mmCIF file of C-alpha atoms and ligand atoms in Angstrom:
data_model
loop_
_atom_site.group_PDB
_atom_site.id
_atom_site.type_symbol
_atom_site.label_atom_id
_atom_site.label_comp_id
_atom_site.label_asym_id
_atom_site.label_seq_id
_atom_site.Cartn_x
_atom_site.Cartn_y
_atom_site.Cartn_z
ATOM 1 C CA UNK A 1 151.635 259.878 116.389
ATOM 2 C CA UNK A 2 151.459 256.381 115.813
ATOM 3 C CA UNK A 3 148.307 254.757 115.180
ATOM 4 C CA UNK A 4 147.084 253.376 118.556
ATOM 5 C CA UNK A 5 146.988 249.267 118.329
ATOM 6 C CA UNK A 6 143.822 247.426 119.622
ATOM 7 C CA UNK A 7 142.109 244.051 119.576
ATOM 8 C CA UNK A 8 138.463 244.919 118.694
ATOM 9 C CA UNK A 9 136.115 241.984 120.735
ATOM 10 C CA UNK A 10 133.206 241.742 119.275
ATOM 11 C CA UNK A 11 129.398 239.481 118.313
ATOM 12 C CA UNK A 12 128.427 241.440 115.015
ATOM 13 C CA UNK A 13 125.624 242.432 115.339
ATOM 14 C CA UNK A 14 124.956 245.988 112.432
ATOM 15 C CA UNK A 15 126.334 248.031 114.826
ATOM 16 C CA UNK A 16 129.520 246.234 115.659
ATOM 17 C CA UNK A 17 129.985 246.187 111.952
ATOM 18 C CA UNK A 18 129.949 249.734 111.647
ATOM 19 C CA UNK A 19 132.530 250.101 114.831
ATOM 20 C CA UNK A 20 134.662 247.759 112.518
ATOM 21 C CA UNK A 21 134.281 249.635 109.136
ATOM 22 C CA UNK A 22 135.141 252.862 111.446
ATOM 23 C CA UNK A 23 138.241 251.390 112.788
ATOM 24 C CA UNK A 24 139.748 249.662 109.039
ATOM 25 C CA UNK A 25 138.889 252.772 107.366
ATOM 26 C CA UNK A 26 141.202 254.763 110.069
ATOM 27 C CA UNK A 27 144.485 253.322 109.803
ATOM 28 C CA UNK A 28 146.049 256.820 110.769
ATOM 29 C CA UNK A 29 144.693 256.544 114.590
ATOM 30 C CA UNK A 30 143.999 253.066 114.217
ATOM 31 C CA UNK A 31 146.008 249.391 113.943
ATOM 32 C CA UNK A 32 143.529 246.341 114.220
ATOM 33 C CA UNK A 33 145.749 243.494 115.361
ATOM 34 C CA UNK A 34 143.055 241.203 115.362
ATOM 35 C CA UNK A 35 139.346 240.588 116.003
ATOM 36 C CA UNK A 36 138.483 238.361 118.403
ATOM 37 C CA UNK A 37 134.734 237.038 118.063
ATOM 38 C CA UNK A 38 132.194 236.305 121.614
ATOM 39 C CA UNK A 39 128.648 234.868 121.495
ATOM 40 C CA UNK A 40 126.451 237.139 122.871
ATOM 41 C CA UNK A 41 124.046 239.383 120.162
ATOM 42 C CA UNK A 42 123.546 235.817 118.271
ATOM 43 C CA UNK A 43 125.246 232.675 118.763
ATOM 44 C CA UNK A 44 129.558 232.749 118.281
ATOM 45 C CA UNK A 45 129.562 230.577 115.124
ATOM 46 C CA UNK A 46 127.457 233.533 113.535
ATOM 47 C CA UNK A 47 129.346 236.236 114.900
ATOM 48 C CA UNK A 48 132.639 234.661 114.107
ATOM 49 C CA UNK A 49 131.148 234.401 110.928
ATOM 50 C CA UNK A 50 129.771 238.003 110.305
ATOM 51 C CA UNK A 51 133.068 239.565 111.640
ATOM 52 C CA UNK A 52 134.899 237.934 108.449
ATOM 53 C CA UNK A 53 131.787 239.105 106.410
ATOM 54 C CA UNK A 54 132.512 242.745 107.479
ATOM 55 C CA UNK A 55 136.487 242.389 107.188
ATOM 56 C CA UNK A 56 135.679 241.473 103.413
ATOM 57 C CA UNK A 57 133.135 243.782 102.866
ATOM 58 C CA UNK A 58 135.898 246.517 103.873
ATOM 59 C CA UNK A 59 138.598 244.730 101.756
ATOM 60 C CA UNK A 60 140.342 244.175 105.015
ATOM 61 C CA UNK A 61 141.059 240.705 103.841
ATOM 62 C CA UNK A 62 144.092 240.232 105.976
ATOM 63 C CA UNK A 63 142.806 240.774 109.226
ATOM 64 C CA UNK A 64 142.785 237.535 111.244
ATOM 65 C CA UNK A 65 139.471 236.777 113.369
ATOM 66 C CA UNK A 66 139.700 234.729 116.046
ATOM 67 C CA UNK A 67 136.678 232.528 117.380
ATOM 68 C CA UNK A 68 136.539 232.412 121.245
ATOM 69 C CA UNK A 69 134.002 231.806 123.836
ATOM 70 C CA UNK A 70 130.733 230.483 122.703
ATOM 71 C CA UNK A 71 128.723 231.226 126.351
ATOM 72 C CA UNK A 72 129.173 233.526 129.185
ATOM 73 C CA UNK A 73 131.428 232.445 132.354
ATOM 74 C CA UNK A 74 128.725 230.657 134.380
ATOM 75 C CA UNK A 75 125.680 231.170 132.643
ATOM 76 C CA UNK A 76 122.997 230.215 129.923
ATOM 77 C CA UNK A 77 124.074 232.897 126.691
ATOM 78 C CA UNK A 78 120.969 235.309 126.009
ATOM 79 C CA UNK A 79 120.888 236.664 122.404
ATOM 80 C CA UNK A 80 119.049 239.625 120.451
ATOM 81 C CA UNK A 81 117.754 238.258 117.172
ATOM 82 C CA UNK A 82 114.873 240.004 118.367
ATOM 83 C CA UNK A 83 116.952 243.176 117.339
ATOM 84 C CA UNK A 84 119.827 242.136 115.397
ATOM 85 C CA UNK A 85 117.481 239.210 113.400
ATOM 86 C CA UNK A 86 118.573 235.895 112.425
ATOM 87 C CA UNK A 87 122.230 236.172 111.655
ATOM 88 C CA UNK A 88 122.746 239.281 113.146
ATOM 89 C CA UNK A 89 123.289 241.483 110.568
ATOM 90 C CA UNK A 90 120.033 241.094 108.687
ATOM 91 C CA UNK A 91 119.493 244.359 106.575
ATOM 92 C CA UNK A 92 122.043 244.037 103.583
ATOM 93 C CA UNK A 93 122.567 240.805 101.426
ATOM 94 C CA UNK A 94 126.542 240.334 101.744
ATOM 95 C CA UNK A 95 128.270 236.903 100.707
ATOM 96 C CA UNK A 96 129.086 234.062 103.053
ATOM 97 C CA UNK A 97 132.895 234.751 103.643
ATOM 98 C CA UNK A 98 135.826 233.190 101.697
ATOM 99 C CA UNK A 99 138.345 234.039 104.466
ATOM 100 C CA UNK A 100 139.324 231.750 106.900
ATOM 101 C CA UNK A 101 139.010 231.990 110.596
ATOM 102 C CA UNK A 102 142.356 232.161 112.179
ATOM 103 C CA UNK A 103 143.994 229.283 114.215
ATOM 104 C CA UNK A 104 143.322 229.510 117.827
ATOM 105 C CA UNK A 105 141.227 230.689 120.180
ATOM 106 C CA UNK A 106 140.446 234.311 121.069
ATOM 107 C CA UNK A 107 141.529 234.368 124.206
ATOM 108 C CA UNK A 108 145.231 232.787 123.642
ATOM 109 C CA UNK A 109 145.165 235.729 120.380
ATOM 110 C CA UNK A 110 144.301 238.226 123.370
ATOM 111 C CA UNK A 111 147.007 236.651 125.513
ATOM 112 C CA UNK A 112 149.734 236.165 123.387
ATOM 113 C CA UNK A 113 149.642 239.983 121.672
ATOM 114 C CA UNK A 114 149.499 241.301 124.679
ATOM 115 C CA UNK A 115 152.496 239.536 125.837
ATOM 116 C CA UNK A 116 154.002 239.970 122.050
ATOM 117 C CA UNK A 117 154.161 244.015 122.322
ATOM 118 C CA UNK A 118 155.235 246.296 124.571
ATOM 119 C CA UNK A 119 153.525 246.859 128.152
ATOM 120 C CA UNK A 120 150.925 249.955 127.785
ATOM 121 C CA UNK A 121 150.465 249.474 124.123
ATOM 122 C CA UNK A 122 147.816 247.032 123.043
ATOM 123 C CA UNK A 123 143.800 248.677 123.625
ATOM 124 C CA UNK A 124 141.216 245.943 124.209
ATOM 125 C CA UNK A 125 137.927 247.325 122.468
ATOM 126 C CA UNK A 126 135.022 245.398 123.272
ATOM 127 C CA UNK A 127 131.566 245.947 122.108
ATOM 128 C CA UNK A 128 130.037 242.435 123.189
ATOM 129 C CA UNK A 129 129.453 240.607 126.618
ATOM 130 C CA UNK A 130 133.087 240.473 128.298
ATOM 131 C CA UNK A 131 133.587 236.538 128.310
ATOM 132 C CA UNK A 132 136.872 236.859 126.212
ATOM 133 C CA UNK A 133 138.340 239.363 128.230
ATOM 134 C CA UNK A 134 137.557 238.050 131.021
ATOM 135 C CA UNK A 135 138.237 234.685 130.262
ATOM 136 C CA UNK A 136 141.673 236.274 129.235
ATOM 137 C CA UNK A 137 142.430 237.905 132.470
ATOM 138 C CA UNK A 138 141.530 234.777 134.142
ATOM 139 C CA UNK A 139 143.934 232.114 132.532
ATOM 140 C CA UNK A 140 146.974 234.906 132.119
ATOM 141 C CA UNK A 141 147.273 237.358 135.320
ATOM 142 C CA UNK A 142 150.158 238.335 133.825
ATOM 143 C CA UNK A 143 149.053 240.435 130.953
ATOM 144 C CA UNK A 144 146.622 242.362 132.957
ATOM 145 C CA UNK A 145 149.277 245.164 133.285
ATOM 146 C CA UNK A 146 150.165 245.057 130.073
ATOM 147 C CA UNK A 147 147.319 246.473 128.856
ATOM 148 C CA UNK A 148 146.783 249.815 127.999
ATOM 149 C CA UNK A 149 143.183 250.676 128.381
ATOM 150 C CA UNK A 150 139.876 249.037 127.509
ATOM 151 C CA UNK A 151 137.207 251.055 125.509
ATOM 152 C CA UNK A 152 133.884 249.507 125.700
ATOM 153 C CA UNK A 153 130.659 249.825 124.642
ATOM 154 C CA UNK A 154 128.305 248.728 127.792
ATOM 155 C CA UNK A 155 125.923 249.533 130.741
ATOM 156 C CA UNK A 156 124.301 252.647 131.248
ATOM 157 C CA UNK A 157 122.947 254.821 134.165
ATOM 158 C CA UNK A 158 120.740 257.078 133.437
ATOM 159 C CA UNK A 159 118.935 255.067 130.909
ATOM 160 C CA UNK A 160 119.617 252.424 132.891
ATOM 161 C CA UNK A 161 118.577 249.233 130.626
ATOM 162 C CA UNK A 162 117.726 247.840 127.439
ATOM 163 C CA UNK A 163 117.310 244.189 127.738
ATOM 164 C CA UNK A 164 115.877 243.732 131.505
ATOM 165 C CA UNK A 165 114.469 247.526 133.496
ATOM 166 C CA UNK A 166 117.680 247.522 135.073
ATOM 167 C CA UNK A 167 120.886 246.355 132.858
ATOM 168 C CA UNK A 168 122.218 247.166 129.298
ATOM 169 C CA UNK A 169 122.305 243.703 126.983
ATOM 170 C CA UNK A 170 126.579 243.493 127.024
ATOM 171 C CA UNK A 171 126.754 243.403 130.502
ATOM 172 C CA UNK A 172 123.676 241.662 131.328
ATOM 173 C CA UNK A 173 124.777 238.863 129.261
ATOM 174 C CA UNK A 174 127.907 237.855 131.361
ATOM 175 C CA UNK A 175 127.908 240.168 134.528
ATOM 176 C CA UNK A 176 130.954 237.964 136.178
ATOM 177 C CA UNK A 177 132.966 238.749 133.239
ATOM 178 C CA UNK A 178 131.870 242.436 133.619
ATOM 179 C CA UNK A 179 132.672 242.286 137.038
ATOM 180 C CA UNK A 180 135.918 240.629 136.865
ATOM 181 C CA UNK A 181 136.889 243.362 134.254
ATOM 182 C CA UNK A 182 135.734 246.006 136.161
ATOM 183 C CA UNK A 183 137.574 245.470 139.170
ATOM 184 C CA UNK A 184 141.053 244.220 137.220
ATOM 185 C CA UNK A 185 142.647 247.751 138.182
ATOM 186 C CA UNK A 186 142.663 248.552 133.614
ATOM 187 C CA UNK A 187 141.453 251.921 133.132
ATOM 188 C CA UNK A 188 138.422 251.529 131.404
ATOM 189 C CA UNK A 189 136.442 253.869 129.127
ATOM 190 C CA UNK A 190 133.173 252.904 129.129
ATOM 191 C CA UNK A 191 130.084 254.054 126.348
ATOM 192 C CA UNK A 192 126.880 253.318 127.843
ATOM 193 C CA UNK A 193 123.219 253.765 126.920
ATOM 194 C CA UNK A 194 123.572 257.367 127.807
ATOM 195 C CA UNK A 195 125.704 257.925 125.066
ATOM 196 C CA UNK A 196 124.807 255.540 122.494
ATOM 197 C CA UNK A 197 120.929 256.410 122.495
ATOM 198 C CA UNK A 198 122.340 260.108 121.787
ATOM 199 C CA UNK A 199 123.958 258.728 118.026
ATOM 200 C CA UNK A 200 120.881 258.445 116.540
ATOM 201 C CA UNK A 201 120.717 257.235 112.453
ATOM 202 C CA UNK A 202 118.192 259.964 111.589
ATOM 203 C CA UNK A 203 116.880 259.895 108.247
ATOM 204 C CA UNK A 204 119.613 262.649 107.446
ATOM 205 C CA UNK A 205 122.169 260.391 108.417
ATOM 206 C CA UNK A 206 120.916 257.700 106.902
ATOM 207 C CA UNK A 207 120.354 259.298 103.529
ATOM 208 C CA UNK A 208 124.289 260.468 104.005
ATOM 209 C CA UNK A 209 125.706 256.636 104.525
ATOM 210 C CA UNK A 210 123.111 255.798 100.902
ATOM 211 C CA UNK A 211 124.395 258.789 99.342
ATOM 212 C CA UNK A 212 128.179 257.492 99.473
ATOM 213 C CA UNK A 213 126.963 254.930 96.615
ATOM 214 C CA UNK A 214 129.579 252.316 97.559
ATOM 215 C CA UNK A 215 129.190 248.559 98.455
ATOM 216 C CA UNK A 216 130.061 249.630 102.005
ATOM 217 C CA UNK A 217 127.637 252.420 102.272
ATOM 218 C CA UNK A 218 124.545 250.946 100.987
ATOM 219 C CA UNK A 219 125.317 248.280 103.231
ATOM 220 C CA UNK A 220 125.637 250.031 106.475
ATOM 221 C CA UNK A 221 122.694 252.088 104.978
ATOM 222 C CA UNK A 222 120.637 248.859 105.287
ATOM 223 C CA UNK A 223 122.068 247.379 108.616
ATOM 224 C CA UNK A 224 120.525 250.543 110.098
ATOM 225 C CA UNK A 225 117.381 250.306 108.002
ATOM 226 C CA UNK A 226 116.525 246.857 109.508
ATOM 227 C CA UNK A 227 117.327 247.274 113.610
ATOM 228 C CA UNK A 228 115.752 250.756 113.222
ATOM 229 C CA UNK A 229 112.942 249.064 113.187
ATOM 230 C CA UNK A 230 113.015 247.828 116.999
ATOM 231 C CA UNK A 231 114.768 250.814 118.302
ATOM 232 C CA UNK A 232 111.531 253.310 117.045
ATOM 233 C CA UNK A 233 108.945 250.471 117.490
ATOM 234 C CA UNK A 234 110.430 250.326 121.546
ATOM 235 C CA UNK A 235 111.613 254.058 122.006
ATOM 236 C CA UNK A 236 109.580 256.359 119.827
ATOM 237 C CA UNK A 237 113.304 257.615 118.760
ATOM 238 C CA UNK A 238 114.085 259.465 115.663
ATOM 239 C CA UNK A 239 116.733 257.022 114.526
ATOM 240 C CA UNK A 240 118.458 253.320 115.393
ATOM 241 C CA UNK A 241 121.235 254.162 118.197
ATOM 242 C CA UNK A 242 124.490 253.153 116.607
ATOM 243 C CA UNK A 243 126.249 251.820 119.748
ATOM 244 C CA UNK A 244 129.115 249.996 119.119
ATOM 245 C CA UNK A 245 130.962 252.568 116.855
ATOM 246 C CA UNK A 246 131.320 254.966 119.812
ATOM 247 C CA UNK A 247 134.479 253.115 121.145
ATOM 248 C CA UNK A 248 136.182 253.293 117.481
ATOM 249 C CA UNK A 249 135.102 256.954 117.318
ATOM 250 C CA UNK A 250 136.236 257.897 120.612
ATOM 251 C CA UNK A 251 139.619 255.799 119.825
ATOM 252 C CA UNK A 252 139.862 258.927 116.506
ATOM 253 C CA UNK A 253 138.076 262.088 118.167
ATOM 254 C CA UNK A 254 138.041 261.833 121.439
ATOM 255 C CA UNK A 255 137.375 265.345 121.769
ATOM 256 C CA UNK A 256 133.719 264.210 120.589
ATOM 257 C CA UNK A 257 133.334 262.585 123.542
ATOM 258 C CA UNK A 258 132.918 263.890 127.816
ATOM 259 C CA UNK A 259 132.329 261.890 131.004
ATOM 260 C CA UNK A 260 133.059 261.593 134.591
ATOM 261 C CA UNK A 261 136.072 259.726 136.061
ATOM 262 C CA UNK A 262 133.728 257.692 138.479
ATOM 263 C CA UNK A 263 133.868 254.416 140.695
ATOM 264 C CA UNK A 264 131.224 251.593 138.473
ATOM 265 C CA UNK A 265 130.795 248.288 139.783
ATOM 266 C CA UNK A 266 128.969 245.591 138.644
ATOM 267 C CA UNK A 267 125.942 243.386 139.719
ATOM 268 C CA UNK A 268 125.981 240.099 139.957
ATOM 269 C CA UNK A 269 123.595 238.571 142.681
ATOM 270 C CA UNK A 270 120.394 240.565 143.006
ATOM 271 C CA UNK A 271 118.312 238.754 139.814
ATOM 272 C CA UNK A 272 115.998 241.758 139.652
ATOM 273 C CA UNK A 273 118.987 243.956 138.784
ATOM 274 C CA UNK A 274 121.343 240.940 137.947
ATOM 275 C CA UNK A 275 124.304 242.968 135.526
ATOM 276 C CA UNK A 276 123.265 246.685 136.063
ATOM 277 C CA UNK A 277 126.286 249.454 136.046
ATOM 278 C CA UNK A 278 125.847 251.149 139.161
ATOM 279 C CA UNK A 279 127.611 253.933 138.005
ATOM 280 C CA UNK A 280 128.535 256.274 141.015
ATOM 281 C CA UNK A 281 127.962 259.599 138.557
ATOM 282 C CA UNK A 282 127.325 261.978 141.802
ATOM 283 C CA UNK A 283 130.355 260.680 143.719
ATOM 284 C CA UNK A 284 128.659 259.738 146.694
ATOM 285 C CA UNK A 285 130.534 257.126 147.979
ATOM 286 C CA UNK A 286 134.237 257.402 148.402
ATOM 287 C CA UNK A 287 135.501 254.347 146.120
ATOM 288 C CA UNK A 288 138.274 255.012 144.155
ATOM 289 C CA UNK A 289 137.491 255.922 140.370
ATOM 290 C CA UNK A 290 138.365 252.847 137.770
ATOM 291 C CA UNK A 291 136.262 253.980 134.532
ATOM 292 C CA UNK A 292 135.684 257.094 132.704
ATOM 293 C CA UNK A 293 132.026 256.683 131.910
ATOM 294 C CA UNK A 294 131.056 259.102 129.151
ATOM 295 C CA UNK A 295 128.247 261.189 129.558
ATOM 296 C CA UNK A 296 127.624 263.001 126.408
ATOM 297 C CA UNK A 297 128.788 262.882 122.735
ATOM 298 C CA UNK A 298 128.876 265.440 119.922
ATOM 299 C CA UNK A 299 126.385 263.574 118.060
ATOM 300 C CA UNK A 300 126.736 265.934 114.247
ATOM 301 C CA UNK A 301 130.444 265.350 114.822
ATOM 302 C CA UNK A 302 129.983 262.078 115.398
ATOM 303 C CA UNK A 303 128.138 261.364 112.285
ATOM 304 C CA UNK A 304 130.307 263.224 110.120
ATOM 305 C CA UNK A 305 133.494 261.333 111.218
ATOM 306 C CA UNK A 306 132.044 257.989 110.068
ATOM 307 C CA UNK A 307 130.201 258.991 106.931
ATOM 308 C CA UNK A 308 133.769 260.841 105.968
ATOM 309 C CA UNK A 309 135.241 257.764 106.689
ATOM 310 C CA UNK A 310 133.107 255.036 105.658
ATOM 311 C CA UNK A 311 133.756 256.921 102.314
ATOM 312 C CA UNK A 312 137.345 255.734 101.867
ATOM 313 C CA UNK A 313 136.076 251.697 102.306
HETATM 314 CA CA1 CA B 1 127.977 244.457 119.954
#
């Protein structure tokens, strides 16, 4: 089969940098057209900044990154240095990039591929808050059709949130652009919490990324080093939760991965619960599935799959 093209969306952030070491190291399931860069874990000139870091790091040299929206919809942009520290991927010390950005902004990239190529064969893969997409959707109607699915790494249900009691950080960040994806008709495939807090970087794991003895995996061996620190100091977990690298895994082995084809919707009035998935997991109301929300992951598979291929970078 040929490898499945996507447009990874992204504000590195340690664990988006893993999702994008995942995806470069897999060109047999994987094409990266682009990246296209969103504020949201820091501020966009760092994140636009940190995605060219990791293409480099991964040799990926030719990849072009795209800068795009630097705040959410209609909204003041929340970041997480408090996890992700000062330039978001604190933990490793990696040069300031030599590549360029690419001309243009994200959104026009996301446009004009998706009008480039086929209908049904471009994958939008976000693992930031949805302002490009959205933003996207918004000035081109037209390619909403065109796409072929959107894998994300957002919300949550069961664990509900991580950044307010109710709402997981990506969509809390810009819950219009959430909710405009939401309801655009794409199929989504959605990772939340409930997955995510499952992929644990044990010490095991950790030891296994060191143990690789390459630039790339003493780097991601320190990314998880630093945020681990937050995720054990807040949950009392065994491990940092690597989020973002669900949607590239599940985009190799999806196999790894199970959910429920469910209605989710998005909220965007109530401030108590202001961006919260409300995830209909039971089916109780009779609107029409638009996500698969996964539910559960093979965690040891998981794990294996990017150590194996982090080993190739
Ligand atoms: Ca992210």
């Amino acid at each position: 089969m040929a490898p499945r093209k996507i447009i990874i969306d992204t504000d590195p952030g340690q664990d988006d940098a893993v999702a994008i070491l995942l995806a470069l190291a897999s060109p047999e399931e994987i094409d990266v057209l682009g990246i296209t860069a969103v504020a949201g874990n820091v501020p966009l000139e760092l994140t636009a900044k940190n995605a060219r870091i990791v293409c480099e790091l991964a040799g990926h040299t030719h990849i072009p990154v795209y800068a795009g929206c630097d705040r959410p919809l209609n909204r003041p942009l929340v970041t997480a240095e408090h996890v992700h520290g000062k330039t978001g991927l604190d933990g490793p010390v990696l040069p300031d990039p030599e590549m360029p950005l690419a001309d243009g902004h994200a959104v026009d990239f996301i446009i004009d591929t998706l009008r480039a190529h086929e209908p049904g064969t471009v994958t939008l893969c976000p693992l930031g808050p949805l302002t490009n997409i959205a933003s996207a959707f918004q000035k081109a109607p037209d390619i909403v059709d065109r796409v072929q699915e959107i894998v994300l790494m957002g919300g949550a249900y069961f664990e509900v949130g991580n950044i307010t009691p109710a709402a997981e950080f990506n969509i809390y960040v810009d819950p219009e652009a959430a909710d405009i994806v939401f309801k655009s008709g794409v199929h989504v495939v959605v990772m939340p919490l409930d997955v995510t807090h499952d992929a644990l970087v044990t010490k095991h794991r950790n030891d296994a990324f060191r143990a690789l003895d390459s630039k790339v995996g003493h780097a991601v061996a320190e990314m998880t080093d630093f945020f681990e620190r937050f995720d054990i100091e807040k949950y009392g977990s065994e491990g940092a939760p690597l989020h973002d690298p669900c949607v590239t895994a599940y985009l190799i082995r999806p196999e790894l991965f199970s959910g429920r084809h469910i209605n989710v919707q998005i909220e965007t009035k109530s401030e108590l619960t202001m961006g919260m998935t409300v995830a209909d997991w039971w089916r109780v109301t009779d609107h029409p599935p638009n996500a698969m929300f996964i539910g559960e992951i093979d965690a040891e598979g998981f794990f294996a799959l990017l150590t194996e291929r982090l080993a190739r970078l």
